[in-house]
CSV table of C-alpha atoms in Angstrom, one decimal:
chain,number,residue,atom,x,y,z
A,1,UNK,CA,1.2,49.6,12.9
A,2,UNK,CA,3.8,52.4,12.6
A,3,UNK,CA,4.4,53.8,9.2
A,4,UNK,CA,8.0,53.0,8.1
A,5,UNK,CA,8.3,56.3,6.4
A,6,UNK,CA,7.0,59.1,8.8
A,7,UNK,CA,6.6,56.8,11.9
A,8,UNK,CA,2.9,57.8,12.4
A,9,UNK,CA,1.4,55.3,14.8
A,10,UNK,CA,-1.6,54.7,12.6
A,11,UNK,CA,-2.3,53.0,9.3
A,12,UNK,CA,-5.2,51.8,7.2
A,13,UNK,CA,-5.5,48.4,5.7
A,14,UNK,CA,-6.1,48.7,1.9
A,15,UNK,CA,-5.9,45.0,0.9
A,16,UNK,CA,-5.5,41.6,2.7
A,17,UNK,CA,-4.5,38.2,1.2
A,18,UNK,CA,-3.4,35.0,2.4
A,19,UNK,CA,0.2,33.9,1.9
A,20,UNK,CA,2.4,30.9,2.4
A,21,UNK,CA,-0.6,28.5,1.8
A,22,UNK,CA,-2.7,30.2,4.4
A,23,UNK,CA,0.0,30.3,7.1
A,24,UNK,CA,0.3,34.1,6.9
A,25,UNK,CA,-1.7,37.1,5.9
A,26,UNK,CA,-0.2,39.7,3.7
A,27,UNK,CA,-1.7,43.2,4.2
A,28,UNK,CA,-1.3,46.3,2.1
A,29,UNK,CA,-1.4,49.4,4.3
A,30,UNK,CA,-1.5,53.1,3.8
A,31,UNK,CA,-0.5,55.8,6.2
A,32,UNK,CA,-3.2,58.5,6.7
A,33,UNK,CA,-0.4,61.0,7.5
A,34,UNK,CA,2.0,60.8,4.5
A,35,UNK,CA,-0.2,58.6,2.2
A,36,UNK,CA,2.6,56.2,1.5
A,37,UNK,CA,1.8,52.4,1.1
A,38,UNK,CA,3.7,49.6,2.7
A,39,UNK,CA,3.3,45.9,3.1
A,40,UNK,CA,3.1,43.8,6.3
A,41,UNK,CA,3.0,40.0,6.8
A,42,UNK,CA,1.3,38.6,9.8
A,43,UNK,CA,2.0,34.9,11.0
A,44,UNK,CA,0.9,33.1,14.2
A,45,UNK,CA,3.7,33.1,16.7
A,46,UNK,CA,5.3,29.8,17.3
A,47,UNK,CA,7.8,29.6,20.3
A,48,UNK,CA,10.2,26.9,21.0
A,49,UNK,CA,10.9,26.1,24.6
A,50,UNK,CA,14.6,25.1,25.1
A,51,UNK,CA,15.8,22.8,27.9
A,52,UNK,CA,16.8,25.7,30.0
A,53,UNK,CA,13.3,27.0,29.9
A,54,UNK,CA,14.0,30.1,27.6
A,55,UNK,CA,11.5,30.6,24.9
A,56,UNK,CA,12.6,31.7,21.4
A,57,UNK,CA,10.7,32.1,18.1
A,58,UNK,CA,10.8,29.0,15.9
A,59,UNK,CA,13.3,29.6,13.1
A,60,UNK,CA,13.4,27.7,9.7
A,61,UNK,CA,16.9,28.9,9.1
A,62,UNK,CA,18.0,27.5,12.4
A,63,UNK,CA,16.4,24.1,11.5
A,64,UNK,CA,18.2,24.1,8.1
A,65,UNK,CA,21.4,25.2,9.7
A,66,UNK,CA,21.3,22.2,12.2
A,67,UNK,CA,20.5,19.7,9.5
A,68,UNK,CA,23.1,21.3,7.2
A,69,UNK,CA,25.9,20.0,9.5
A,70,UNK,CA,24.6,16.5,9.3
A,71,UNK,CA,24.4,16.8,5.5
A,72,UNK,CA,28.0,17.9,4.9
A,73,UNK,CA,29.5,15.9,2.0
A,74,UNK,CA,26.1,14.5,1.1
A,75,UNK,CA,24.2,15.1,-2.1
A,76,UNK,CA,21.6,17.4,-0.4
A,77,UNK,CA,20.8,20.8,-1.9
A,78,UNK,CA,20.0,24.1,-0.2
A,79,UNK,CA,16.5,23.6,-1.7
A,80,UNK,CA,16.2,20.2,-0.1
A,81,UNK,CA,17.1,21.8,3.3
A,82,UNK,CA,14.6,24.6,2.8
A,83,UNK,CA,11.8,22.1,2.0
A,84,UNK,CA,12.8,20.1,5.0
A,85,UNK,CA,12.6,23.1,7.2
A,86,UNK,CA,9.2,24.0,5.8
A,87,UNK,CA,8.0,20.4,6.4
A,88,UNK,CA,9.2,20.6,10.0
A,89,UNK,CA,7.5,23.9,10.6
A,90,UNK,CA,4.2,22.6,9.1
A,91,UNK,CA,4.5,19.5,11.4
A,92,UNK,CA,5.1,21.5,14.6
A,93,UNK,CA,2.4,24.0,13.8
A,94,UNK,CA,-0.1,21.2,13.0
A,95,UNK,CA,0.3,20.1,16.8
A,96,UNK,CA,-1.7,23.3,17.5
A,97,UNK,CA,0.3,24.6,20.5
A,98,UNK,CA,1.9,28.1,20.4
A,99,UNK,CA,4.8,26.7,22.4
A,100,UNK,CA,6.6,23.5,21.6
A,101,UNK,CA,9.6,21.9,23.4
A,102,UNK,CA,12.8,21.8,21.5
A,103,UNK,CA,12.9,18.1,21.8
A,104,UNK,CA,9.7,17.8,19.7
A,105,UNK,CA,11.2,20.0,17.0
A,106,UNK,CA,14.1,17.4,16.9
A,107,UNK,CA,11.6,14.6,16.6
A,108,UNK,CA,9.9,16.4,13.8
A,109,UNK,CA,13.2,16.7,11.9
A,110,UNK,CA,14.0,12.9,12.1
A,111,UNK,CA,11.3,11.6,9.7
A,112,UNK,CA,11.8,14.1,6.8
A,113,UNK,CA,15.6,13.8,7.1
A,114,UNK,CA,15.5,9.9,7.0
A,115,UNK,CA,13.5,10.3,3.7
A,116,UNK,CA,15.9,12.8,2.4
A,117,UNK,CA,19.2,11.1,3.1
A,118,UNK,CA,19.9,8.1,5.4
A,119,UNK,CA,23.5,8.9,6.1
A,120,UNK,CA,22.7,12.4,7.2
A,121,UNK,CA,19.8,11.0,9.3
A,122,UNK,CA,22.2,8.7,11.1
A,123,UNK,CA,24.6,11.6,11.8
A,124,UNK,CA,21.8,13.8,13.1
A,125,UNK,CA,20.2,11.0,15.1
A,126,UNK,CA,23.5,9.9,16.7
A,127,UNK,CA,23.9,13.5,18.1
A,128,UNK,CA,20.2,14.1,18.9
A,129,UNK,CA,19.7,10.6,20.5
A,130,UNK,CA,23.1,10.7,22.2
A,131,UNK,CA,24.4,7.5,20.7
A,132,UNK,CA,27.1,6.2,23.0
A,133,UNK,CA,28.3,3.0,21.4
A,134,UNK,CA,28.6,1.0,18.2
A,135,UNK,CA,25.5,-1.0,19.3
A,136,UNK,CA,23.5,2.1,19.1
A,137,UNK,CA,24.5,2.8,15.6
A,138,UNK,CA,24.0,-1.0,14.6
A,139,UNK,CA,20.5,-1.0,16.1
A,140,UNK,CA,19.5,2.2,14.1
A,141,UNK,CA,21.0,0.8,10.9
A,142,UNK,CA,19.1,-2.5,11.5
A,143,UNK,CA,15.9,-0.5,11.9
A,144,UNK,CA,16.5,1.3,8.8
A,145,UNK,CA,17.1,-1.9,6.8
A,146,UNK,CA,13.9,-3.4,8.3
A,147,UNK,CA,11.9,-0.4,7.3
A,148,UNK,CA,13.5,-0.3,3.8
A,149,UNK,CA,12.7,-4.0,3.3
A,150,UNK,CA,9.1,-3.6,4.6
A,151,UNK,CA,8.5,-0.7,2.3
A,152,UNK,CA,10.1,-2.5,-0.6
A,153,UNK,CA,7.8,-5.4,-0.1
A,154,UNK,CA,4.8,-3.1,-0.1
A,155,UNK,CA,5.9,-1.3,-3.3
A,156,UNK,CA,7.3,-4.0,-5.4
A,157,UNK,CA,5.0,-4.7,-8.3
A,158,UNK,CA,3.7,-8.4,-8.7
A,159,UNK,CA,5.9,-10.6,-10.6
A,160,UNK,CA,5.0,-11.0,-14.3
A,161,UNK,CA,6.4,-14.7,-14.5
A,162,UNK,CA,9.8,-13.8,-16.0
A,163,UNK,CA,12.5,-16.2,-14.8
A,164,UNK,CA,16.1,-15.1,-14.5
A,165,UNK,CA,17.0,-18.6,-15.9
A,166,UNK,CA,15.3,-17.8,-19.2
A,167,UNK,CA,17.5,-14.8,-19.9
A,168,UNK,CA,20.4,-15.6,-22.2
A,169,UNK,CA,23.2,-14.3,-20.1
A,170,UNK,CA,22.1,-16.2,-17.0
A,171,UNK,CA,21.4,-19.3,-19.1
A,172,UNK,CA,24.9,-19.2,-20.7
A,173,UNK,CA,26.5,-18.8,-17.3
A,174,UNK,CA,24.6,-21.7,-15.8
A,175,UNK,CA,25.6,-23.8,-18.9
A,176,UNK,CA,29.4,-22.9,-18.4
A,177,UNK,CA,29.1,-23.8,-14.7
A,178,UNK,CA,27.5,-27.2,-15.6
A,179,UNK,CA,30.2,-27.8,-18.3
A,180,UNK,CA,27.9,-27.9,-21.3
A,181,UNK,CA,28.2,-25.7,-24.4
A,182,UNK,CA,25.3,-24.8,-26.7
């Protein structure tokens, strides 16, 4: 590692610590020539293979930028986008390959984006999956509704025996419809 101050091509590691939840190593170094200290951060390289075959480094900002376009006008903050990009990076790193096709990065974006904002998800999916007709949108919306209903069925607490008919406002409305007054 070259010293950023005197450009000596040697340095000594003084301290090493993990950073970013173990995804990186932060090293404190000292130059033997000028005795100045500097910090380096090491991460495992992750390359994205584009359709053209070109490899480029994975970029969280690029993921956030692509999703930001789908989130225009939606209640999604920059922090939400940063968290989503981190989630995507964690997912593609978990695959364990140093090179990952761009298509798989797109697939890794869809799940977290669906949880973040369904409208932004539809926008992103329509471009990513090349929707060509209204039927493509309808099918995706139907799938979202099905998944929402099935997750709602699983997360709904069991009924505690309260009937809507027992509540005063519903009871009064039912009486008015029946023509009786109490």
